[in-house]
Amino acid sequence: APEAPPAKETPLPSPAPHTDIVAKISPTSQNAQEKDIVEGLMEKP
C-alpha cells in the first residue's frame, strides 16, 4: 500500500509528503514550476 494517498492532482515524484510544502516555500525545489504558477495566480488581479 502507498505511504502517501493521492491527495493532489499532480503526481509529484516526491518520496515524502513534506516535500510538497517545501516546494511552495523553496524556489530551488524540483517543483519550482508549480510554485511559479501558484504565485502567478496570486499576483494576478
XYZ file of C-alpha atoms in Angstrom:
45
model
C 0.000 0.000 0.000
C 1.232 3.526 -0.825
C 2.581 5.526 2.103
C 1.003 8.750 0.913
C -2.518 8.831 -0.535
C -3.134 10.684 -3.838
C -4.265 13.903 -2.208
C -3.017 16.057 -5.069
C -3.974 16.052 -8.729
C -0.387 16.393 -9.866
C 1.601 13.158 -9.293
C 4.609 14.586 -7.531
C 7.736 12.406 -7.611
C 8.381 13.431 -4.020
C 9.049 10.480 -1.703
C 7.963 12.477 1.324
C 4.717 14.421 1.854
C 6.532 17.348 3.458
C 8.350 17.921 0.171
C 5.123 19.332 -1.233
C 5.137 22.037 1.427
C 8.817 22.768 0.874
C 8.124 23.183 -2.826
C 5.779 26.058 -2.006
C 8.495 27.753 0.046
C 11.765 26.829 -1.621
C 12.167 28.201 -5.167
C 15.043 25.774 -5.703
C 12.730 22.808 -5.288
C 12.093 20.440 -8.195
C 8.501 21.656 -8.018
C 9.541 25.267 -8.625
C 7.380 25.383 -11.736
C 4.226 24.762 -9.730
C 5.339 27.363 -7.205
C 5.740 29.874 -10.017
C 2.231 29.093 -11.259
C 0.735 29.446 -7.798
C 2.479 32.780 -7.270
C 1.403 33.917 -10.723
C -2.231 33.177 -9.950
C -1.965 35.083 -6.674
C -0.298 38.051 -8.323
C -2.985 38.240 -10.999
C -5.695 40.790 -10.149
